[in-house]
Amino acid sequence: MKEILNILLIGVALSMDTFSLSLGVGTYNLEKKKSLELAILVGIMHFIMPLLGNILGDKIMTFFELNSNLFLGCILLFIAGNLLMDMIKKEEDATIDLSFLGMFLFAFGVSIDAFSTGLALTAITQNKVLAMFLFSVTSFTFTWVGLSIGSFVSNRLGNKASLLGFILLVILGIFHICK
C-alpha cells in the first residue's frame, strides 16, 4: 500500500504542470471532444514516456543533451502565439483549434519529466506497469480537470478569460525557458 501511495504521489507531481497549462488552454473553450482527446493523449504520453525512459535509460540522456524546460517553454509560447492570432482574428469569440500535431506537442512537452522519472523507475518500484498506469490516469485526470476549470472560468468571464489564458501560457512559457 505504501508503494502505491508513493507512486500515486509521484504521478500527482508529474501532473502539476499539466494541470496549470490545461487551465490556460481550457479558457479557450475547446469542444468537449477535443478536451477529451487532449486529456487522453496526455495520459497515453504519461504511460509511454516513463516506459521509454526505463527502456532507453542513460543511452538517450548521454546521446542527446535534452533541456526539457526549454523545449516545453517554446511549445507553450508557440501555443500562446496561436491563441493570440486567433484572438486578433475573432475578437468576440476566441477559440483554440489544436490539430493532432499541436495536441501531440502539448502532450509530449508536459510528459518529458515522466521520461526522466522512467530512468529511475526500477529504483522506485518493481511494479513498473502499475506505476505507468497510475501516472497515466493521474495526468489524464489533472488535464481534464484543468481544461474543465479553464472552460468554466471562460464561460463566466468571457473574453477576459481568453486573455487570461494567453497571459498564463506566456508566463509559464517564459518561466520554463528561464528555468
mmCIF file of C-alpha atoms in Angstrom:
data_model
loop_
_atom_site.group_PDB
_atom_site.id
_atom_site.type_symbol
_atom_site.label_atom_id
_atom_site.label_comp_id
_atom_site.label_asym_id
_atom_site.label_seq_id
_atom_site.Cartn_x
_atom_site.Cartn_y
_atom_site.Cartn_z
ATOM 1 C CA MET A 1 0.000 0.000 0.000
ATOM 2 C CA LYS A 2 2.862 2.378 0.827
ATOM 3 C CA GLU A 3 4.426 1.695 -2.579
ATOM 4 C CA ILE A 4 1.153 2.542 -4.371
ATOM 5 C CA LEU A 5 0.839 5.763 -2.368
ATOM 6 C CA ASN A 6 4.407 6.735 -3.305
ATOM 7 C CA ILE A 7 3.721 6.022 -6.983
ATOM 8 C CA LEU A 8 0.480 8.000 -6.838
ATOM 9 C CA LEU A 9 2.246 10.985 -5.251
ATOM 10 C CA ILE A 10 4.876 10.895 -7.999
ATOM 11 C CA GLY A 11 2.021 10.802 -10.532
ATOM 12 C CA VAL A 12 0.476 13.888 -8.922
ATOM 13 C CA ALA A 13 3.830 15.687 -9.021
ATOM 14 C CA LEU A 14 4.258 14.773 -12.702
ATOM 15 C CA SER A 15 0.761 16.101 -13.422
ATOM 16 C CA MET A 16 1.022 19.532 -11.794
ATOM 17 C CA ASP A 17 2.500 21.285 -14.834
ATOM 18 C CA THR A 18 -0.109 19.586 -16.993
ATOM 19 C CA PHE A 19 -2.848 20.922 -14.728
ATOM 20 C CA SER A 20 -1.607 24.514 -14.783
ATOM 21 C CA LEU A 21 -1.179 24.518 -18.557
ATOM 22 C CA SER A 22 -4.585 22.921 -19.038
ATOM 23 C CA LEU A 23 -6.142 25.762 -17.055
ATOM 24 C CA GLY A 24 -4.784 28.223 -19.602
ATOM 25 C CA VAL A 25 -5.759 26.175 -22.638
ATOM 26 C CA GLY A 26 -9.197 25.495 -21.130
ATOM 27 C CA THR A 27 -10.032 29.205 -21.169
ATOM 28 C CA TYR A 28 -10.268 28.938 -24.952
ATOM 29 C CA ASN A 29 -13.420 26.803 -24.713
ATOM 30 C CA LEU A 30 -12.262 23.694 -26.525
ATOM 31 C CA GLU A 31 -15.021 21.409 -27.697
ATOM 32 C CA LYS A 32 -15.689 18.641 -25.155
ATOM 33 C CA LYS A 33 -14.476 16.067 -27.668
ATOM 34 C CA LYS A 34 -11.206 17.962 -28.234
ATOM 35 C CA SER A 35 -10.699 18.332 -24.469
ATOM 36 C CA LEU A 36 -11.214 14.606 -24.015
ATOM 37 C CA GLU A 37 -8.821 13.812 -26.879
ATOM 38 C CA LEU A 38 -6.152 16.082 -25.380
ATOM 39 C CA ALA A 39 -6.571 14.577 -21.904
ATOM 40 C CA ILE A 40 -6.386 11.031 -23.315
ATOM 41 C CA LEU A 41 -3.276 11.878 -25.338
ATOM 42 C CA VAL A 42 -1.595 13.384 -22.261
ATOM 43 C CA GLY A 43 -2.500 10.238 -20.301
ATOM 44 C CA ILE A 44 -1.082 7.990 -23.019
ATOM 45 C CA MET A 45 2.131 10.012 -23.144
ATOM 46 C CA HIS A 46 2.486 9.723 -19.365
ATOM 47 C CA PHE A 47 2.448 5.946 -19.853
ATOM 48 C CA ILE A 48 4.784 5.854 -22.862
ATOM 49 C CA MET A 49 7.416 8.328 -21.681
ATOM 50 C CA PRO A 50 8.346 6.532 -18.427
ATOM 51 C CA LEU A 51 8.381 3.275 -20.399
ATOM 52 C CA LEU A 52 10.803 4.767 -22.924
ATOM 53 C CA GLY A 53 12.847 6.322 -20.128
ATOM 54 C CA ASN A 54 13.100 2.973 -18.408
ATOM 55 C CA ILE A 55 13.984 1.074 -21.583
ATOM 56 C CA LEU A 56 16.432 3.524 -23.081
ATOM 57 C CA GLY A 57 17.806 4.941 -19.854
ATOM 58 C CA ASP A 58 21.169 6.584 -19.839
ATOM 59 C CA LYS A 59 21.813 5.906 -23.538
ATOM 60 C CA ILE A 60 19.380 8.647 -24.563
ATOM 61 C CA MET A 61 20.447 11.105 -21.890
ATOM 62 C CA THR A 62 24.102 10.914 -22.901
ATOM 63 C CA PHE A 63 23.435 10.955 -26.655
ATOM 64 C CA PHE A 64 21.000 13.894 -26.608
ATOM 65 C CA GLU A 65 21.511 16.844 -24.352
ATOM 66 C CA LEU A 66 17.796 17.404 -23.867
ATOM 67 C CA ASN A 67 16.683 20.501 -21.999
ATOM 68 C CA SER A 68 13.061 19.692 -21.244
ATOM 69 C CA ASN A 69 12.284 23.118 -19.765
ATOM 70 C CA LEU A 70 13.489 24.972 -22.870
ATOM 71 C CA PHE A 71 11.521 22.617 -25.130
ATOM 72 C CA LEU A 72 8.328 22.942 -23.069
ATOM 73 C CA GLY A 73 8.731 26.740 -22.861
ATOM 74 C CA CYS A 74 8.988 27.004 -26.647
ATOM 75 C CA ILE A 75 5.899 24.826 -27.110
ATOM 76 C CA LEU A 76 3.933 26.996 -24.673
ATOM 77 C CA LEU A 77 4.979 30.214 -26.390
ATOM 78 C CA PHE A 78 4.049 28.682 -29.755
ATOM 79 C CA ILE A 79 0.579 27.772 -28.448
ATOM 80 C CA ALA A 80 0.232 31.240 -26.887
ATOM 81 C CA GLY A 81 1.162 32.811 -30.236
ATOM 82 C CA ASN A 82 -1.508 30.772 -31.996
ATOM 83 C CA LEU A 83 -4.043 31.806 -29.372
ATOM 84 C CA LEU A 84 -3.107 35.469 -29.796
ATOM 85 C CA MET A 85 -3.528 35.234 -33.560
ATOM 86 C CA ASP A 86 -6.922 33.642 -33.054
ATOM 87 C CA MET A 87 -7.922 36.362 -30.574
ATOM 88 C CA ILE A 88 -6.958 39.020 -33.103
ATOM 89 C CA LYS A 89 -8.908 37.288 -35.895
ATOM 90 C CA LYS A 90 -12.031 36.702 -33.810
ATOM 91 C CA GLU A 91 -12.046 39.249 -31.027
ATOM 92 C CA GLU A 92 -15.573 38.372 -29.933
ATOM 93 C CA ASP A 93 -15.127 34.623 -29.541
ATOM 94 C CA ALA A 94 -11.517 33.444 -29.326
ATOM 95 C CA THR A 95 -11.059 29.691 -29.508
ATOM 96 C CA ILE A 96 -8.148 27.343 -29.941
ATOM 97 C CA ASP A 97 -8.142 24.687 -32.605
ATOM 98 C CA LEU A 98 -5.459 22.213 -31.637
ATOM 99 C CA SER A 99 -4.572 19.921 -34.512
ATOM 100 C CA PHE A 100 -3.298 16.441 -33.713
ATOM 101 C CA LEU A 101 0.262 17.747 -34.061
ATOM 102 C CA GLY A 102 -0.463 20.597 -31.643
ATOM 103 C CA MET A 103 -2.030 18.226 -29.135
ATOM 104 C CA PHE A 104 0.863 15.787 -29.536
ATOM 105 C CA LEU A 105 3.432 18.543 -28.924
ATOM 106 C CA PHE A 106 1.499 19.685 -25.849
ATOM 107 C CA ALA A 107 1.296 16.114 -24.511
ATOM 108 C CA PHE A 108 4.943 15.425 -25.320
ATOM 109 C CA GLY A 109 6.104 18.663 -23.715
ATOM 110 C CA VAL A 110 4.266 18.057 -20.451
ATOM 111 C CA SER A 111 5.394 14.423 -20.276
ATOM 112 C CA ILE A 112 9.149 14.875 -20.715
ATOM 113 C CA ASP A 113 9.514 14.886 -16.939
ATOM 114 C CA ALA A 114 7.832 11.458 -16.944
ATOM 115 C CA PHE A 115 10.636 10.257 -19.245
ATOM 116 C CA SER A 116 13.241 11.210 -16.659
ATOM 117 C CA THR A 117 11.141 9.518 -13.965
ATOM 118 C CA GLY A 118 11.257 6.392 -16.114
ATOM 119 C CA LEU A 119 15.049 6.466 -15.899
ATOM 120 C CA ALA A 120 14.757 5.743 -12.179
ATOM 121 C CA LEU A 121 11.563 3.685 -12.293
ATOM 122 C CA THR A 122 13.349 0.484 -11.270
ATOM 123 C CA ALA A 123 14.555 2.204 -8.103
ATOM 124 C CA ILE A 124 11.013 3.398 -7.350
ATOM 125 C CA THR A 125 9.122 0.127 -7.821
ATOM 126 C CA GLN A 126 9.303 -3.362 -9.226
ATOM 127 C CA ASN A 127 5.722 -2.998 -10.476
ATOM 128 C CA LYS A 128 6.506 -0.723 -13.417
ATOM 129 C CA VAL A 129 3.262 -1.338 -15.310
ATOM 130 C CA LEU A 130 1.194 -0.290 -12.292
ATOM 131 C CA ALA A 131 3.352 2.819 -11.884
ATOM 132 C CA MET A 132 2.967 3.838 -15.529
ATOM 133 C CA PHE A 133 -0.775 3.149 -15.374
ATOM 134 C CA LEU A 134 -1.136 5.377 -12.289
ATOM 135 C CA PHE A 135 0.961 8.115 -13.931
ATOM 136 C CA SER A 136 -1.322 7.879 -16.968
ATOM 137 C CA VAL A 137 -4.598 8.014 -15.031
ATOM 138 C CA THR A 138 -3.363 10.857 -12.816
ATOM 139 C CA SER A 139 -2.196 13.003 -15.737
ATOM 140 C CA PHE A 140 -5.417 12.324 -17.676
ATOM 141 C CA THR A 141 -7.462 13.407 -14.638
ATOM 142 C CA PHE A 142 -5.412 16.548 -13.975
ATOM 143 C CA THR A 143 -5.573 17.541 -17.652
ATOM 144 C CA TRP A 144 -9.338 17.004 -17.844
ATOM 145 C CA VAL A 145 -9.968 18.901 -14.592
ATOM 146 C CA GLY A 146 -7.687 21.774 -15.684
ATOM 147 C CA LEU A 147 -9.410 22.072 -19.058
ATOM 148 C CA SER A 148 -12.835 21.942 -17.385
ATOM 149 C CA ILE A 149 -11.991 24.608 -14.804
ATOM 150 C CA GLY A 150 -10.484 26.805 -17.516
ATOM 151 C CA SER A 151 -13.629 26.436 -19.595
ATOM 152 C CA PHE A 152 -15.845 27.194 -16.587
ATOM 153 C CA VAL A 153 -13.878 30.372 -15.850
ATOM 154 C CA SER A 154 -14.050 31.338 -19.514
ATOM 155 C CA ASN A 155 -17.834 30.963 -19.574
ATOM 156 C CA ARG A 156 -18.069 33.228 -16.509
ATOM 157 C CA LEU A 157 -15.572 35.878 -17.646
ATOM 158 C CA GLY A 158 -15.959 35.787 -21.437
ATOM 159 C CA ASN A 159 -13.107 37.292 -23.493
ATOM 160 C CA LYS A 160 -11.245 38.328 -20.358
ATOM 161 C CA ALA A 161 -10.668 34.638 -19.660
ATOM 162 C CA SER A 162 -9.156 34.181 -23.136
ATOM 163 C CA LEU A 163 -6.737 36.982 -22.439
ATOM 164 C CA LEU A 164 -6.013 35.473 -19.026
ATOM 165 C CA GLY A 165 -5.281 32.101 -20.652
ATOM 166 C CA PHE A 166 -2.928 33.750 -23.161
ATOM 167 C CA ILE A 167 -1.082 35.608 -20.384
ATOM 168 C CA LEU A 168 -0.825 32.420 -18.305
ATOM 169 C CA LEU A 169 0.671 30.482 -21.234
ATOM 170 C CA VAL A 170 3.194 33.246 -21.960
ATOM 171 C CA ILE A 171 4.245 33.474 -18.299
ATOM 172 C CA LEU A 172 4.585 29.695 -17.989
ATOM 173 C CA GLY A 173 6.474 29.514 -21.304
ATOM 174 C CA ILE A 174 8.949 32.183 -20.205
ATOM 175 C CA PHE A 175 9.250 30.547 -16.776
ATOM 176 C CA HIS A 176 10.203 27.214 -18.343
ATOM 177 C CA ILE A 177 12.663 28.794 -20.768
ATOM 178 C CA CYS A 178 14.401 30.724 -17.974
ATOM 179 C CA LYS A 179 14.397 27.752 -15.579
#
